[in-house]
PDB file of C-alpha atoms in Angstrom:
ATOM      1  CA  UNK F  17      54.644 143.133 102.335  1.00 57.00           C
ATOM      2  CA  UNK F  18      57.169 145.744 103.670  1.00 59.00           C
ATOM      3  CA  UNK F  19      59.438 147.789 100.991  1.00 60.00           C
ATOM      4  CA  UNK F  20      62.846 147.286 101.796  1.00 58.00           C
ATOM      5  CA  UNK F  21      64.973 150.490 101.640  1.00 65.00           C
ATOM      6  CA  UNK F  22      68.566 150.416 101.087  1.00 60.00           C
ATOM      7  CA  UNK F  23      70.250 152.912 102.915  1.00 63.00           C
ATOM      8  CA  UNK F  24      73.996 154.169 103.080  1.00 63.00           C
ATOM      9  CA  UNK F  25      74.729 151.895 105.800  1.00 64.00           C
ATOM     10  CA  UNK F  26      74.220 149.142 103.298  1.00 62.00           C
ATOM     11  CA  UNK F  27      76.504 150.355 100.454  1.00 64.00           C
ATOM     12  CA  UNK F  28      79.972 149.037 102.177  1.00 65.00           C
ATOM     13  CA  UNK F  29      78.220 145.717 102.189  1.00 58.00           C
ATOM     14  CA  UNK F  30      76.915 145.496  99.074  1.00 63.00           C
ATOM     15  CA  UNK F  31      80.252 146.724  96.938  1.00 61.00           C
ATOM     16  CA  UNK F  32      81.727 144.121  99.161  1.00 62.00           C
ATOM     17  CA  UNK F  33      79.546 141.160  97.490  1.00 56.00           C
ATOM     18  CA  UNK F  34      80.472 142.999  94.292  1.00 56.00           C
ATOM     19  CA  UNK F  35      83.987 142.774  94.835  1.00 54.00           C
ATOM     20  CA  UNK F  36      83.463 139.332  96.251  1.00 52.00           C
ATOM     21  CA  UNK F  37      81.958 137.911  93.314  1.00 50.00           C
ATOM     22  CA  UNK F  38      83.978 139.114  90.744  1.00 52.00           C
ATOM     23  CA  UNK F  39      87.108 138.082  92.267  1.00 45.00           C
ATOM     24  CA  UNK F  40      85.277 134.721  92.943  1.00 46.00           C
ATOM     25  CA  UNK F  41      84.512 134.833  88.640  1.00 44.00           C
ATOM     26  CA  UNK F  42      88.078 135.593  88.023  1.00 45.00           C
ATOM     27  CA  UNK F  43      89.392 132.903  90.278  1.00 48.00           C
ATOM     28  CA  UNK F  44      87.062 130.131  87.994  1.00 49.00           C
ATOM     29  CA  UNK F  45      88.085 131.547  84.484  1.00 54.00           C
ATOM     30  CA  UNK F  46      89.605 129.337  82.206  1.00 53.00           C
ATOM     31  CA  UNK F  47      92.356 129.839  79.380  1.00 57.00           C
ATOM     32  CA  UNK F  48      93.372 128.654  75.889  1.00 61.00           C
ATOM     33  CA  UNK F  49      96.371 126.020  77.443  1.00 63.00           C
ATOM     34  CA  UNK F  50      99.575 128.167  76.683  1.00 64.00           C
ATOM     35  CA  UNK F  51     101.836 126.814  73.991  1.00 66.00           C
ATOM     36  CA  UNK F  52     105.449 127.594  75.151  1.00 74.00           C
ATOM     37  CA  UNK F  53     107.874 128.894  72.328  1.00 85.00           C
ATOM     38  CA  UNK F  54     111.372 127.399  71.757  1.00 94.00           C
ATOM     39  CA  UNK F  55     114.006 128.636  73.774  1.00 95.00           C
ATOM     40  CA  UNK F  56     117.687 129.128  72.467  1.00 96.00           C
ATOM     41  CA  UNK F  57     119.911 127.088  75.044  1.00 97.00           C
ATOM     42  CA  UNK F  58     122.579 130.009  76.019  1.00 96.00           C
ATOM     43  CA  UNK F  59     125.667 129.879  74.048  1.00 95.00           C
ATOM     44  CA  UNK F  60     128.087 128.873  77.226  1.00 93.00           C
ATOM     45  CA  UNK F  61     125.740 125.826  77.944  1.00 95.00           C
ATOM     46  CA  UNK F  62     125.573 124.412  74.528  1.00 95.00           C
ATOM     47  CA  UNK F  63     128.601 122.582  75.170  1.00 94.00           C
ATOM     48  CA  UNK F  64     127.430 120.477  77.664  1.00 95.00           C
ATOM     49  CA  UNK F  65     126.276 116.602  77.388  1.00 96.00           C
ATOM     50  CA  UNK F  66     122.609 115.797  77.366  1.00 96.00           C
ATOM     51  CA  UNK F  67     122.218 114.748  80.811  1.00 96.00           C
ATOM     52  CA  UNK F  68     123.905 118.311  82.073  1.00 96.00           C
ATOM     53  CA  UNK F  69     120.808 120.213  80.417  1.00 97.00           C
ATOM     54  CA  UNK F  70     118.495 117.424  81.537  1.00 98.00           C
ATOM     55  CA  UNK F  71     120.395 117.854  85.413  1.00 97.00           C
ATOM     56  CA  UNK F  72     119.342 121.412  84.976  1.00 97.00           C
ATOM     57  CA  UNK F  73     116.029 121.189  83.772  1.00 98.00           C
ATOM     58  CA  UNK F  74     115.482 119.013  86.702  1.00 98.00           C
ATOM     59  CA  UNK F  75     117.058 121.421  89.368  1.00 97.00           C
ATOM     60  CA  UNK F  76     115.284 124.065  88.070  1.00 97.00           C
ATOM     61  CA  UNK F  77     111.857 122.496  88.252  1.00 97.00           C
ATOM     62  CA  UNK F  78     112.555 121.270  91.820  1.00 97.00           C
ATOM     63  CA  UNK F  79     112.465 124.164  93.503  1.00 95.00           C
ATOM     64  CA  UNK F  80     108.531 125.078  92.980  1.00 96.00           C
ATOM     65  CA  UNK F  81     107.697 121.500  93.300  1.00 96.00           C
ATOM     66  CA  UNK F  82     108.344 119.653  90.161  1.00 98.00           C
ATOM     67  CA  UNK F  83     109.203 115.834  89.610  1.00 98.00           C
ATOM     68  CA  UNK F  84     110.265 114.695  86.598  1.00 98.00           C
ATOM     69  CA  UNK F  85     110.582 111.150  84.869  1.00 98.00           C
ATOM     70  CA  UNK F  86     113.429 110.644  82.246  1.00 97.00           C
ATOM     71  CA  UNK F  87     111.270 109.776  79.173  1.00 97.00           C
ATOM     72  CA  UNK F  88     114.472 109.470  76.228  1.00 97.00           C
ATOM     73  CA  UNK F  89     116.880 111.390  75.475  1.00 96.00           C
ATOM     74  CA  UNK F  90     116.406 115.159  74.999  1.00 97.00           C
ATOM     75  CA  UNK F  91     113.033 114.442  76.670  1.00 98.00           C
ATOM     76  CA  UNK F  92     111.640 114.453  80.481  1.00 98.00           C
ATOM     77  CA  UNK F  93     108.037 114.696  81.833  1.00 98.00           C
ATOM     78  CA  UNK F  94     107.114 116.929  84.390  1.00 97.00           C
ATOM     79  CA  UNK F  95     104.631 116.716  86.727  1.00 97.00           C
ATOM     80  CA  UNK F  96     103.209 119.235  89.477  1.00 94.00           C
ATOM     81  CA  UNK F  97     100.402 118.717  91.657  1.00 92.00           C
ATOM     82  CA  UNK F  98      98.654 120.570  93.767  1.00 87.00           C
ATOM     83  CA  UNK F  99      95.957 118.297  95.013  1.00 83.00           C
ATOM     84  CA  UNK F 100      93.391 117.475  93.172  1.00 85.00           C
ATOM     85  CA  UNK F 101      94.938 119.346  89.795  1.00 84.00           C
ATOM     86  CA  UNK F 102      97.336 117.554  88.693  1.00 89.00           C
ATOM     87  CA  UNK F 103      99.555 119.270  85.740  1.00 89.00           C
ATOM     88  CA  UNK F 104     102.036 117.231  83.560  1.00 92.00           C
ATOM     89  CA  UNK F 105     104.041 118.294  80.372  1.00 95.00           C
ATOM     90  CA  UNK F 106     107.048 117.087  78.760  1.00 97.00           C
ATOM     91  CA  UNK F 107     110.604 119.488  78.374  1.00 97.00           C
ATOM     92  CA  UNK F 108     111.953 118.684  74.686  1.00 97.00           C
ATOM     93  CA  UNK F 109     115.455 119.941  74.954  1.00 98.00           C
ATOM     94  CA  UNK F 110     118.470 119.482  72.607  1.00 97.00           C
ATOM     95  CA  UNK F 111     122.309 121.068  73.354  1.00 95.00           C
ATOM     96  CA  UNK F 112     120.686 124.313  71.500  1.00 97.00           C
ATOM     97  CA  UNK F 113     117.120 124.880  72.829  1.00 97.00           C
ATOM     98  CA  UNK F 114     114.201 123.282  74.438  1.00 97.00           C
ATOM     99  CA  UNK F 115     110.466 123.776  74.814  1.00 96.00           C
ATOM    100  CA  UNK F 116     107.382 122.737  77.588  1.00 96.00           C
ATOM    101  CA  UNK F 117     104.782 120.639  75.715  1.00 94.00           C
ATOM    102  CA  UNK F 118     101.763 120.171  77.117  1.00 90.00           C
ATOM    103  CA  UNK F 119     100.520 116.607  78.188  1.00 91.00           C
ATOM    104  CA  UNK F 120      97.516 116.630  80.398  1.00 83.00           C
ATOM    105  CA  UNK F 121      95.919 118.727  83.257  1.00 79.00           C
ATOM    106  CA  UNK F 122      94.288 116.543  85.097  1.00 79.00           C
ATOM    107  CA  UNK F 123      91.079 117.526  86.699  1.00 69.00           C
ATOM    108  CA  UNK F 124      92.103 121.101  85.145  1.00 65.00           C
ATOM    109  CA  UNK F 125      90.316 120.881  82.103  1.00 64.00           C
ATOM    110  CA  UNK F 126      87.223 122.928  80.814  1.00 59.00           C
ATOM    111  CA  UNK F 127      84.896 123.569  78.099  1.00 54.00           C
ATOM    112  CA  UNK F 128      86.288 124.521  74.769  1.00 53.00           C
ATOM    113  CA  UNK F 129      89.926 123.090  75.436  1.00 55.00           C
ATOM    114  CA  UNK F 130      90.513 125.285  78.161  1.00 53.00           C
ATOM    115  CA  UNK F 131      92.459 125.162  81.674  1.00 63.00           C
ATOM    116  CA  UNK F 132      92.137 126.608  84.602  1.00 71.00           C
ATOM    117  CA  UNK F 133      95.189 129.326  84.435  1.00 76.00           C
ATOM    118  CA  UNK F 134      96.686 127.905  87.328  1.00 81.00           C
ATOM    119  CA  UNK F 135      98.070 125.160  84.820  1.00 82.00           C
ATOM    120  CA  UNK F 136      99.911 128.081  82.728  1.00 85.00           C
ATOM    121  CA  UNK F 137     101.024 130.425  85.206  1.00 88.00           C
ATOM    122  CA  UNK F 138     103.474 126.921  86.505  1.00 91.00           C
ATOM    123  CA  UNK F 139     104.767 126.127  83.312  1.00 92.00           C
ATOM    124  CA  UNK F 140     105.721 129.731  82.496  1.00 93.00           C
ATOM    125  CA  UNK F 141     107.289 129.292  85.723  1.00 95.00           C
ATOM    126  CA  UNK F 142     108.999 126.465  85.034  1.00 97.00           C
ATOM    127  CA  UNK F 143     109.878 127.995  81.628  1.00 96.00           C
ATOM    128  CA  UNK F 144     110.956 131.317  83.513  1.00 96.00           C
ATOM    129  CA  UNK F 145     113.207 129.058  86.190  1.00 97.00           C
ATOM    130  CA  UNK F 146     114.954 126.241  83.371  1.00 97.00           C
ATOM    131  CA  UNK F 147     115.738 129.746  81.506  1.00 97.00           C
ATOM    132  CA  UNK F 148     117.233 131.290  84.881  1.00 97.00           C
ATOM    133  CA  UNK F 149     119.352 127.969  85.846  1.00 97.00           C
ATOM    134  CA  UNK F 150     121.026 127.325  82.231  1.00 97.00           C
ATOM    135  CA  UNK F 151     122.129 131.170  81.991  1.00 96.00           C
ATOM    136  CA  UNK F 152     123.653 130.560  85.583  1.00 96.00           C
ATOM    137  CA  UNK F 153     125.531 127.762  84.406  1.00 94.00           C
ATOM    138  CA  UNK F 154     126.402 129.401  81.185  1.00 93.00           C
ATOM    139  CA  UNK F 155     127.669 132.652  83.408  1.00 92.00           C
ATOM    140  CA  UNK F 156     129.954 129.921  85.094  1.00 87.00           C
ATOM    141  CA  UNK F 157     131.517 128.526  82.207  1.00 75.00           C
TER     142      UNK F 157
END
């Protein structure tokens, strides 16, 4: 049987499957799902009804994809999907702060109550963007 020697030709190729495969290992991690903190509604929005917040919540979410279901008052579920994950979580809000809770990641779930991190990089997003849109209306007021 013939000894195959690797020469310096073969380096480039090799740190590229390196490279390939870790990236490939990153991609497939999962994380602990992210538990969003409350967030203080800005003062200059506080005045408005219910369904103002709730308008903006919604707005906000639209723009990267989000539809939302009115669940009660002070409370709407989200939902983004990006076929076949499917993420869904519910904005708690009140006239002085709000919070994303998580509801389900569908076909986004691991071992040991993780998620793949594509579930918490949208809702800190959509945390990032509701927090955007009710200081813009604030800044208006």
């Amino acid at each position: 049987m013939p000894h195959l020697r690797h020469t310096e030709k073969d380096r480039p190729v090799r740190n590229i499957l390196a490279a390939a495969a870790i990236l490939f290992l990153a991609a497939c991690q999962t994380r602990p799902i992210t538990t969003t903190q409350e967030h203080a509604v800005p003062p200059g929005a506080q005045a408005l009804p219910l369904n103002a917040i709730e308008l903006a919540i919604v707005e906000a979410g639209a723009k990267r994809g989000w539809h939302f279901q009115h669940i009660a008052d002070g409370q709407v579920r989200a939902t983004y999907t990006k076929w076949p994950w499917v993420a869904e979580a519910d904005v708690l809000f009140s006239n002085r702060s709000y919070r994303i809770q998580y509801v389900s990641a569908k076909n986004m779930e691991r071992r040991n109550d993780g998620v793949e991190r594509a579930y918490n990089r949208w809702v800190g997003n959509l945390e990032r963007d509701i927090a955007a849109r009710l200081d813009q209306i604030a800044a208006r007021r």
